Tab-separated table of C-alpha atoms and ligand atoms in Angstrom:
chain	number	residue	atom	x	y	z
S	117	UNK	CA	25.671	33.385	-11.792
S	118	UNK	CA	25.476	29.671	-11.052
S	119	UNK	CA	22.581	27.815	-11.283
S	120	UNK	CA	21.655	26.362	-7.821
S	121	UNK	CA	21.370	22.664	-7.893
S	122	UNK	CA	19.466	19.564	-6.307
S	123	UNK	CA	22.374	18.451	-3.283
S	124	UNK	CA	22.039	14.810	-3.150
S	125	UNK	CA	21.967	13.533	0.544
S	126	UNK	CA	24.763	12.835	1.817
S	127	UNK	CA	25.184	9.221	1.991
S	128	UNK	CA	25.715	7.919	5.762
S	129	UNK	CA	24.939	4.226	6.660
S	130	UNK	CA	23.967	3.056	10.468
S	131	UNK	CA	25.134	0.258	11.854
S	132	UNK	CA	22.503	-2.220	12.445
S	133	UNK	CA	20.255	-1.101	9.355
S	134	UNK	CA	19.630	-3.520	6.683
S	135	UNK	CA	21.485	-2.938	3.708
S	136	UNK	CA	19.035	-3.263	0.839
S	137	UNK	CA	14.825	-2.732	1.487
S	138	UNK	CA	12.189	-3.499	-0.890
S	139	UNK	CA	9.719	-0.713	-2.005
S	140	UNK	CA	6.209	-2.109	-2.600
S	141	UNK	CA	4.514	0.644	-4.367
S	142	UNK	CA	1.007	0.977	-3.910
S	143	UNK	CA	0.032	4.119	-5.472
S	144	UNK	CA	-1.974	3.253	-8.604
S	145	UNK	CA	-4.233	0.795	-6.031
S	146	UNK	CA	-4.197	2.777	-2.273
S	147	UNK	CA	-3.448	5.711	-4.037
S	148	UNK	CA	-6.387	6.010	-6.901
S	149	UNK	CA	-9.147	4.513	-5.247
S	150	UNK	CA	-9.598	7.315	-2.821
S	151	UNK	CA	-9.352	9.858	-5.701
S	152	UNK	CA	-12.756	11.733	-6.457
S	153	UNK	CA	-12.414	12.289	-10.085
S	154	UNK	CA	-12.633	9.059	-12.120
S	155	UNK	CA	-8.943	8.713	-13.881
S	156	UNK	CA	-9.145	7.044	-17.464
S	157	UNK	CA	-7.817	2.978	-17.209
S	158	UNK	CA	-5.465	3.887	-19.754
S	159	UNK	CA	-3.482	6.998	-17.871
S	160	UNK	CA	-3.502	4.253	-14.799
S	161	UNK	CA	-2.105	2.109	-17.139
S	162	UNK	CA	0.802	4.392	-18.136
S	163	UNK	CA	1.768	5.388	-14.287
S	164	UNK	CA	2.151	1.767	-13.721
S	165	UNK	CA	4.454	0.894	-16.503
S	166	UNK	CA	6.411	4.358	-15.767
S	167	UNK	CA	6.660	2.995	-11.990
S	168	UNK	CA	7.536	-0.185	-13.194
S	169	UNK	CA	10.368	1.453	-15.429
S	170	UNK	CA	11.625	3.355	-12.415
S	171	UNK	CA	12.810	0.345	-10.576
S	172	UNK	CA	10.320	-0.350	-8.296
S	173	UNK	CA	10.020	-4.001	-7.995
S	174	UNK	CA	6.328	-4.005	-7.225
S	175	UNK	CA	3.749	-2.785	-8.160
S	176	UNK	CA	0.686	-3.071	-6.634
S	177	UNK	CA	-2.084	-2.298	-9.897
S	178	UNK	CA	-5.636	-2.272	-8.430
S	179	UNK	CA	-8.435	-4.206	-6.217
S	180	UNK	CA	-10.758	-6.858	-7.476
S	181	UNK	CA	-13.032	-5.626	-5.304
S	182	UNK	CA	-16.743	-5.076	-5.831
S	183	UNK	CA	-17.107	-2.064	-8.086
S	184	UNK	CA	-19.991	-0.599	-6.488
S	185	UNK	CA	-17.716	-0.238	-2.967
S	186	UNK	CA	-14.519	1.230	-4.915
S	187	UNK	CA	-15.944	3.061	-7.896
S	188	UNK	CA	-12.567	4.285	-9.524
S	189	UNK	CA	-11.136	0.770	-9.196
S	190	UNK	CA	-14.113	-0.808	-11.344
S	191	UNK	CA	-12.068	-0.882	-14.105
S	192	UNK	CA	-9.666	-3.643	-12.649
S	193	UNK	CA	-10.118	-5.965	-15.585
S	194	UNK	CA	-9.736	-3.399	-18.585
S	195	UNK	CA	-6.601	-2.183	-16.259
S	196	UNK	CA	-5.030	-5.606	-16.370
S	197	UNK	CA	-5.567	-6.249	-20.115
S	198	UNK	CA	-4.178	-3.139	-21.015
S	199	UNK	CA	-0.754	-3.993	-18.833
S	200	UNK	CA	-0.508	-7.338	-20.710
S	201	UNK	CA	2.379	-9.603	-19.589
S	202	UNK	CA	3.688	-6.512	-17.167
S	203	UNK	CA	0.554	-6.632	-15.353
S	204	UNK	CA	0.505	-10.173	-14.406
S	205	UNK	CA	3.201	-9.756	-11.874
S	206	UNK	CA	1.636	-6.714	-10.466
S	207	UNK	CA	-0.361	-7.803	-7.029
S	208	UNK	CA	-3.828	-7.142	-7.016
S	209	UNK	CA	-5.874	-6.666	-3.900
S	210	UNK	CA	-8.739	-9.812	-3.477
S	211	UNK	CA	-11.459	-9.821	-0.626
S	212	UNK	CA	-13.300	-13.048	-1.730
S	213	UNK	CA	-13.581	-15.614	-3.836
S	214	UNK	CA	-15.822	-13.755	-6.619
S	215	UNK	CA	-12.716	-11.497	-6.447
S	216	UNK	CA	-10.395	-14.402	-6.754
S	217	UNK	CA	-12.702	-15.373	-9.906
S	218	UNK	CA	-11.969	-12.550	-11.470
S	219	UNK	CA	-8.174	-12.308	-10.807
S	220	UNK	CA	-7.845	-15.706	-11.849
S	221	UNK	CA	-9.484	-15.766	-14.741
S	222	UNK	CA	-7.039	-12.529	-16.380
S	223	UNK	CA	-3.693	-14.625	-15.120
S	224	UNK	CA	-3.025	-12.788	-12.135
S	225	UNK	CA	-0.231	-14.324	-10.217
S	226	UNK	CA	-0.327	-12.205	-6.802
S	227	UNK	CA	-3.100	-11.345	-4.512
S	228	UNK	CA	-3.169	-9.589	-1.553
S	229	UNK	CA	-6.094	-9.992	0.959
S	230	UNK	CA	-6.925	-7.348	3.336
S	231	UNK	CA	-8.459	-8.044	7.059
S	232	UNK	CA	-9.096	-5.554	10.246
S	233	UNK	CA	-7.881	-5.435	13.419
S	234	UNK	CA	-10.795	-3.784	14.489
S	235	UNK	CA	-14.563	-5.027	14.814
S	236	UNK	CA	-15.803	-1.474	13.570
S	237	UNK	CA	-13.823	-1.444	10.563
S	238	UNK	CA	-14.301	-5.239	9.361
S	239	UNK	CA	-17.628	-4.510	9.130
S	240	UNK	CA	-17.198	-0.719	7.619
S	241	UNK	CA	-14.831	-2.187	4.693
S	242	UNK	CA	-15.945	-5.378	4.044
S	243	UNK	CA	-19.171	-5.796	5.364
S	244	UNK	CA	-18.443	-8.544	7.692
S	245	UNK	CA	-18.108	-8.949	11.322
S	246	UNK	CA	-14.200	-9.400	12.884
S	247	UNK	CA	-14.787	-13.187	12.801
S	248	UNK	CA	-16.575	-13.648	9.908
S	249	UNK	CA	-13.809	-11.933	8.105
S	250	UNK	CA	-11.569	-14.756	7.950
S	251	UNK	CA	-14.418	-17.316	6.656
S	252	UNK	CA	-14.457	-15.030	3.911
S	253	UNK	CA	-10.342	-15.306	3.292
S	254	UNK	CA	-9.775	-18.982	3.807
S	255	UNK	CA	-11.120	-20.292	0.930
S	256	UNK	CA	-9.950	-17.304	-0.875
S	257	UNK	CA	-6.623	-17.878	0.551
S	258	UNK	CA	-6.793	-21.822	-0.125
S	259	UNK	CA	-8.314	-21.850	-3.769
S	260	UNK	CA	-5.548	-19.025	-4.826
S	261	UNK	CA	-2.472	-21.288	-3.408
S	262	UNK	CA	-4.260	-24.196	-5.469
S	263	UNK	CA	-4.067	-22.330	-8.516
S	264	UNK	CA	-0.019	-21.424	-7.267
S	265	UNK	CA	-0.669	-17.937	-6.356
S	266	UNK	CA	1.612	-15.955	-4.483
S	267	UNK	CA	-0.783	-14.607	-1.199
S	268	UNK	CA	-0.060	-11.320	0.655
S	269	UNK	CA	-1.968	-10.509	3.640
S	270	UNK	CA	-2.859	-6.964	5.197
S	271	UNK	CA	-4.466	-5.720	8.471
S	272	UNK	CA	-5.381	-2.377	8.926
S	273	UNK	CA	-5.916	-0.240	11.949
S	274	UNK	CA	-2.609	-1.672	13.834
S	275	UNK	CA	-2.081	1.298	16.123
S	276	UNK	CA	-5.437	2.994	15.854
S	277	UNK	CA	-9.003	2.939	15.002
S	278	UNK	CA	-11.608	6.023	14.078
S	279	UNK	CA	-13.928	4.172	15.679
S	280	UNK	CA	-12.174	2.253	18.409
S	281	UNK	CA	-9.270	4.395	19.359
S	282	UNK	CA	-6.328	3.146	20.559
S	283	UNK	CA	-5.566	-0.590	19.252
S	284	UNK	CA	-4.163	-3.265	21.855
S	285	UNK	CA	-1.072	-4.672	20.532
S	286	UNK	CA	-2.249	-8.246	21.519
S	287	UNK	CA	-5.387	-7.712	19.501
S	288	UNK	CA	-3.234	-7.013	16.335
S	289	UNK	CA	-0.514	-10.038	16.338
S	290	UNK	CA	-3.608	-12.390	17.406
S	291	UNK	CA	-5.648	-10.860	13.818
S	292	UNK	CA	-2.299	-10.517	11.891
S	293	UNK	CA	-1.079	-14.298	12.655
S	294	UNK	CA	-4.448	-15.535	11.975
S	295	UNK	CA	-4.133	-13.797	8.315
S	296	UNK	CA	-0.954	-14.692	7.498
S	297	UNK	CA	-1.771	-18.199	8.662
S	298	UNK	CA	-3.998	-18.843	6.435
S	299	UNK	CA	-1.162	-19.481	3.849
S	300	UNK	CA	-0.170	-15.837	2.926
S	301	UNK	CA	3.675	-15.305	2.271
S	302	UNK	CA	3.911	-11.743	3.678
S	303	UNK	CA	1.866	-9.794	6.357
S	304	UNK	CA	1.635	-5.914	6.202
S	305	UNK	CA	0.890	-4.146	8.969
S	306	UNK	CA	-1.227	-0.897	8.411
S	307	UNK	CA	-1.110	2.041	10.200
S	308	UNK	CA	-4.410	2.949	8.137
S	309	UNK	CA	-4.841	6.570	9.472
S	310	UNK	CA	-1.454	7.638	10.160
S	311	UNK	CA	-1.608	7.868	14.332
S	312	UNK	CA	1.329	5.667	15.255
S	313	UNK	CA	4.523	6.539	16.944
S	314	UNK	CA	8.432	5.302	16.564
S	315	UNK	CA	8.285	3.324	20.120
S	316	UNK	CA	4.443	2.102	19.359
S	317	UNK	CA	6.141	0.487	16.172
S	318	UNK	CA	8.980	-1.276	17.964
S	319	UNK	CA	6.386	-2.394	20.149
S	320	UNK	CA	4.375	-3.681	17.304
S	321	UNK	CA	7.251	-5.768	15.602
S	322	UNK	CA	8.287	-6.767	19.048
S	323	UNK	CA	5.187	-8.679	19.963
S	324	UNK	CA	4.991	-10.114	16.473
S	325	UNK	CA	8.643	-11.346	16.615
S	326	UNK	CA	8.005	-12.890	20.318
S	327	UNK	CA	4.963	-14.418	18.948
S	328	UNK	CA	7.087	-16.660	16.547
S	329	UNK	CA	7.023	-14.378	12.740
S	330	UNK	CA	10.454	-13.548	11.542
S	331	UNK	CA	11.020	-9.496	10.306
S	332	UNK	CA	11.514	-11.116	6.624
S	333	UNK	CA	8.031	-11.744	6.619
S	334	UNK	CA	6.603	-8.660	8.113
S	335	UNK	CA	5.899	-5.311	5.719
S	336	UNK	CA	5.001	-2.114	7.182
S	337	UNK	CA	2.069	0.182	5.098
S	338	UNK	CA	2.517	3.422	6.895
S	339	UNK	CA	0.075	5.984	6.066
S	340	UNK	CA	1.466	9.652	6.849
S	341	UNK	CA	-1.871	11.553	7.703
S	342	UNK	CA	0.347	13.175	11.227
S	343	UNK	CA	3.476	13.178	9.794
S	344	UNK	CA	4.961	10.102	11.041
S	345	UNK	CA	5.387	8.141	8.229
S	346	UNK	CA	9.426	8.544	8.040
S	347	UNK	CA	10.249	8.646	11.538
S	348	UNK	CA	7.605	5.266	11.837
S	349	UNK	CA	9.907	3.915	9.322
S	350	UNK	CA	13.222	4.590	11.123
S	351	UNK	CA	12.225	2.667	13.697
S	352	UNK	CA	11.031	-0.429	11.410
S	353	UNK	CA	14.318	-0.320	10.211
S	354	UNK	CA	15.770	-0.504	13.521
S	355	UNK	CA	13.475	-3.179	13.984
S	356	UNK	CA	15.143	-4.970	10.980
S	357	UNK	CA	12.207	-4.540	8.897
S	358	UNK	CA	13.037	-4.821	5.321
S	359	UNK	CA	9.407	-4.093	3.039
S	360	UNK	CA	8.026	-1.077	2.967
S	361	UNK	CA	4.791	0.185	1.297
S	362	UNK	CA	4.889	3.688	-0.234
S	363	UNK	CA	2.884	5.580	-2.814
S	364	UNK	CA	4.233	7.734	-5.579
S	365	UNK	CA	4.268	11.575	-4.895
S	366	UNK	CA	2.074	10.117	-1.050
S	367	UNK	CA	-0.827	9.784	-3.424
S	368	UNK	CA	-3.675	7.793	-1.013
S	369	UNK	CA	-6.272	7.063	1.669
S	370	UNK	CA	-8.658	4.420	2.260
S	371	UNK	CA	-12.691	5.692	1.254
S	372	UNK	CA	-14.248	4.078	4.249
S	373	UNK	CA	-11.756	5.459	6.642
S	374	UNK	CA	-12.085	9.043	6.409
S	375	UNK	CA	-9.226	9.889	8.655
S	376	UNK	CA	-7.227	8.197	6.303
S	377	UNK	CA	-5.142	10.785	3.989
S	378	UNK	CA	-1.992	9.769	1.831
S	379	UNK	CA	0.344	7.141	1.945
S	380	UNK	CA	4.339	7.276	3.006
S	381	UNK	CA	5.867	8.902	-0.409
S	382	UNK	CA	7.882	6.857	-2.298
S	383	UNK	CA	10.132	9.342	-3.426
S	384	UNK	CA	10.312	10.218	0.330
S	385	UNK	CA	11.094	7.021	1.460
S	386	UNK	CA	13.764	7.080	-1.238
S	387	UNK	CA	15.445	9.752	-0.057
S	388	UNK	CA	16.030	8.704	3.432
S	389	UNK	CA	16.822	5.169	2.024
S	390	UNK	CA	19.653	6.864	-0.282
S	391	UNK	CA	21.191	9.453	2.625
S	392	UNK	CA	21.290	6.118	4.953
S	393	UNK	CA	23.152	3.989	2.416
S	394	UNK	CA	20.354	1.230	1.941
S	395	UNK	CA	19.701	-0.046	-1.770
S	396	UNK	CA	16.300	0.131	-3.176
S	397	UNK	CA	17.020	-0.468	-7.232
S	398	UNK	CA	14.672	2.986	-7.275
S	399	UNK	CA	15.516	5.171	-9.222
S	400	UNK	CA	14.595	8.399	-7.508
S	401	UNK	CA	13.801	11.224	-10.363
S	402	UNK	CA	11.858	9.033	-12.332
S	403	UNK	CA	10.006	7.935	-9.745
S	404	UNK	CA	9.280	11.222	-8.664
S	405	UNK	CA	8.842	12.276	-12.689
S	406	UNK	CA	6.204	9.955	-12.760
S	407	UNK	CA	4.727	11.244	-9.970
S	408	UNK	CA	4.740	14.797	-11.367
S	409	UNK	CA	3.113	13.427	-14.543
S	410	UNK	CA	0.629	12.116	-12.469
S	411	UNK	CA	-0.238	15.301	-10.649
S	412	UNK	CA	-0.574	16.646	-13.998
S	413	UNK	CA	-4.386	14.128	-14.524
S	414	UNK	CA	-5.280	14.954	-11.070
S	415	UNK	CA	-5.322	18.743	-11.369
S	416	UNK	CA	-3.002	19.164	-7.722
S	417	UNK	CA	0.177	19.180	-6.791
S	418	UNK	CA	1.756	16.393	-5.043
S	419	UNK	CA	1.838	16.514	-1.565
S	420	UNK	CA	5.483	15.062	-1.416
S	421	UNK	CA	8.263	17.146	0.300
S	422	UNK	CA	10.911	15.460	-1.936
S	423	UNK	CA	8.589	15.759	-5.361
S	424	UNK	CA	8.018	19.213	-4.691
S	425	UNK	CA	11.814	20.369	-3.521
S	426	UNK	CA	13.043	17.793	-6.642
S	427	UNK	CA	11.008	19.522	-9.335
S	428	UNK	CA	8.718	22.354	-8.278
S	429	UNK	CA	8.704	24.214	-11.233
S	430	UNK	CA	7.577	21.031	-13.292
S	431	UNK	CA	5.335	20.315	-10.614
S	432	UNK	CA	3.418	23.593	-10.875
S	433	UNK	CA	3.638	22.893	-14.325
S	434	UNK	CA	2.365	19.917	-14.655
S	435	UNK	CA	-0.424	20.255	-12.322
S	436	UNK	CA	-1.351	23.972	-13.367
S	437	UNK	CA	-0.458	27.022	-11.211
S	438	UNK	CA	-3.696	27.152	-9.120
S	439	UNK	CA	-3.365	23.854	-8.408
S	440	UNK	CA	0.251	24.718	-7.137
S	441	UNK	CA	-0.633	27.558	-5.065
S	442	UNK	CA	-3.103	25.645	-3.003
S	443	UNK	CA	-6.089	26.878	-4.659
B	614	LIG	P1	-20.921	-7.590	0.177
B	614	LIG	O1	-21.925	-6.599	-0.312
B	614	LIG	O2	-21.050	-8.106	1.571
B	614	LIG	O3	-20.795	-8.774	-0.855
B	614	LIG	O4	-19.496	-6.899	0.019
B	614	LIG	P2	-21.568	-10.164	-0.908
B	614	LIG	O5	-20.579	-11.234	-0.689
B	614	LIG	O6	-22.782	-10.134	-0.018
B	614	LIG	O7	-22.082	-10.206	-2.420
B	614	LIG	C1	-23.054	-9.267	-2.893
B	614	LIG	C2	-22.954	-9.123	-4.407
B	614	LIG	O8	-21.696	-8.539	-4.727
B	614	LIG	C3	-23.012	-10.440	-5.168
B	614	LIG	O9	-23.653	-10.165	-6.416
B	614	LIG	C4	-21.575	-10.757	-5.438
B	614	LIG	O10	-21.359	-11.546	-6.606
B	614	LIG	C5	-21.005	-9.380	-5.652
B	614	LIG	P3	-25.192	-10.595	-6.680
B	614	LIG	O11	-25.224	-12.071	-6.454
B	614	LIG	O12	-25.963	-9.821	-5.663
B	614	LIG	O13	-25.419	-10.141	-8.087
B	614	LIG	N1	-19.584	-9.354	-5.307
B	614	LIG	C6	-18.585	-8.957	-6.110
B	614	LIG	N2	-18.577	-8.466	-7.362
B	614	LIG	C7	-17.373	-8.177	-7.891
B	614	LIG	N3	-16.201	-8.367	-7.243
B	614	LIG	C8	-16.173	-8.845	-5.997
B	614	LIG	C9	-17.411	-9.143	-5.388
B	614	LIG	N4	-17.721	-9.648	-4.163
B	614	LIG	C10	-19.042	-9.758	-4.133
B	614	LIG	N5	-15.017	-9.038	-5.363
B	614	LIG	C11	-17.087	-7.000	-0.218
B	614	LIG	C12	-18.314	-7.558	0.509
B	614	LIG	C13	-15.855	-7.532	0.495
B	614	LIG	C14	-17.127	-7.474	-1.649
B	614	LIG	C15	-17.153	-5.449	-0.159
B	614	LIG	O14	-17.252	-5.064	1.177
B	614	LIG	C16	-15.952	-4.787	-0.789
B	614	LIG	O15	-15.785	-4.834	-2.007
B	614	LIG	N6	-15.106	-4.148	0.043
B	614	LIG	C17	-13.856	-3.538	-0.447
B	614	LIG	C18	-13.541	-2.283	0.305
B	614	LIG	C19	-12.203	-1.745	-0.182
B	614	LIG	O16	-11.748	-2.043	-1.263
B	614	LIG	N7	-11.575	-0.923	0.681
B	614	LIG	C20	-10.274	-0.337	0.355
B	614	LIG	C21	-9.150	-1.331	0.373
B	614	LIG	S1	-8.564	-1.721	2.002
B	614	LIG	C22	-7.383	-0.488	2.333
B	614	LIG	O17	-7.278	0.470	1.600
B	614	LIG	C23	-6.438	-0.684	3.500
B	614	LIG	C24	-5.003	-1.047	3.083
B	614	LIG	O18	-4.447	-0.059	2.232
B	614	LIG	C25	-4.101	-1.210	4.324
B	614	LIG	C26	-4.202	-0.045	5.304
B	614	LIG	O19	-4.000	1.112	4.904
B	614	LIG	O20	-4.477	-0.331	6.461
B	614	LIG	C27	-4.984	-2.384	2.305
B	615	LIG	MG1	-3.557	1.823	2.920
């Protein structure tokens, strides 16, 4: 009897999608600090440099953040020495400039800041009001282009807000253009806990296109807590959006958003890439291997459709059988 084997998608471009995307991977950063269990520096170590060796151009490491608010990041500096020269090209979120300090002083070459759409959530996740948010990034943002740093800017809660509800698209272009303004290279949009919609994110890219930033320097950090993470990304493409955040096996969440659960998948996003013809340099079973190794130290399965139909005997494996079986 024959075996029964993965069927690769079938590979069918669109007209009017870009033809190659870049993956930034954020799963050892987004994806481990909202994990309960502390993981070892050196296993985060090891899923970076096995991401790294899968193709994916970046890697986002961890947050230089302060280790009392992100516990299982507070290892950020032993993290970086142990990725050596590999790790200095690996972003590394920065709120402030003690953060900057920090970053600066192991040879990081990439930051990312991180601001909020919303009033409720500035203040929930970094302790500052909407306003005073951004006296906290400029000198961050000025001192790190001094010192030649590459500066990537996010804002969270683009379509929707725990809080708040419903986010006004003005409100977001008016916070995300002040960000990236302050001398950032890149501006990723967050859909923090996963409530936006295909025609919300037209919308979205729209208004920042008619309010003067090109698609080239737009990103879009979907997180896939309803399900929408792919068909949110179909549209971006549409859009002509050509960065996309993901996180190995959808590891993710943000701790002070509760409603926030895991990231797009990478090997998810992969797979839709692939069937539609657009390069990524990914390669797709290692990524996904990686991700199953990974499972493996967290004691659960990964919730990605395309790790689990790609490997779910490994999977089980790796992660142990209860863990597979939803237990
Ligand atoms: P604060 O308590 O207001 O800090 O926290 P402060 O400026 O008042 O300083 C208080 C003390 O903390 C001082 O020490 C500082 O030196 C120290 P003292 O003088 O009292 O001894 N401190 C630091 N120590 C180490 N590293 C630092 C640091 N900063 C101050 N960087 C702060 C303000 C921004 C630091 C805090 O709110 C914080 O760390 N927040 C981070 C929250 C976080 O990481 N959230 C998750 C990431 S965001 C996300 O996941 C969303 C995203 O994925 C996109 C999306 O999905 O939408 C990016
Ligand atoms: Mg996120």
């Amino acid at each position: 009897m024959r075996t029964p084997t993965v069927v690769p998608a079938t590979v069918t471009p669109v007209a009017s999608m870009p033809e190659r995307v870049t993956i930034y991977e954020v799963g050892p950063r987004d994806g481990l600090q909202n994990e309960k269990a502390l993981v070892p520096t050196e296993v985060k170590a090891e899923f970076v440099r096995r991401l790294l060796a899968a193709g994916l151009p970046v890697v986002e490491a961890t947050s230089f953040v302060h280790p009392r608010w992100v516990p299982q990041l507070a290892d950020a500096a032993e993290l970086m020495g142990l990725l050596g020269a590999a790790g200095r090209d690996c972003p590394v979120l920065v709120p402030n400039e003690r953060g900057l300090d920090r970053a600066l002083e192991l040879g990081v070459r990439h930051i990312a800041i991180f601001g909020s759409a919303t009033e409720t959530f500035a203040q929930k996740n970094l302790n500052r009001s909407l306003d005073e948010q951004f006296a906290m990034f400029e000198p961050t943002v000025r001192r790190a282009r001094e010192h030649g740093l590459d500066v990537r800017a996010y804002v969270s809660m683009c379509f929707g807000d725990p809080w708040e509800g419903p986010v006004p698209v003005a409100q977001v272009v008016e916070v995300g253009k002040r960000l990236f303004d302050l001398g950032a290279s890149q501006l990723s949009l967050g859909d923090t806990i996963g409530v936006g919609t295909a025609g919300h994110v037209s919308a979205l890219v729209r208004a920042f296109v008619e309010a003067g930033m090109g698609t080239d320097q737009l990103a879009m950090h979907f997180h896939d807590t309803y399900g929408q993470a792919l068909a949110n990304t179909y549209a971006a493409l549409q859009s002509g959006i050509t960065t996309y955040d993901a996180s190995a096996g959808g590891l993710g969440g943000c701790p002070y958003a509760k409603s926030a659960t895991g990231n797009l998948a990478t090997e998810d996003l992969v797979w839709m890439l692939r069937g539609l013809g657009i390069e990524t340099g990914v390669e797709l079973e290692e990524v996904a291997a990686a991700s199953v190794w990974m499972a493996g130290h967290l004691g659960r399965p990964s919730p990605s459709a395309v790790v689990r139909a790609l490997a779910p005997a490994s999977a089980g494996d790796a992660a142990g059988g209860a863990a597979q079986s939803g237990a």
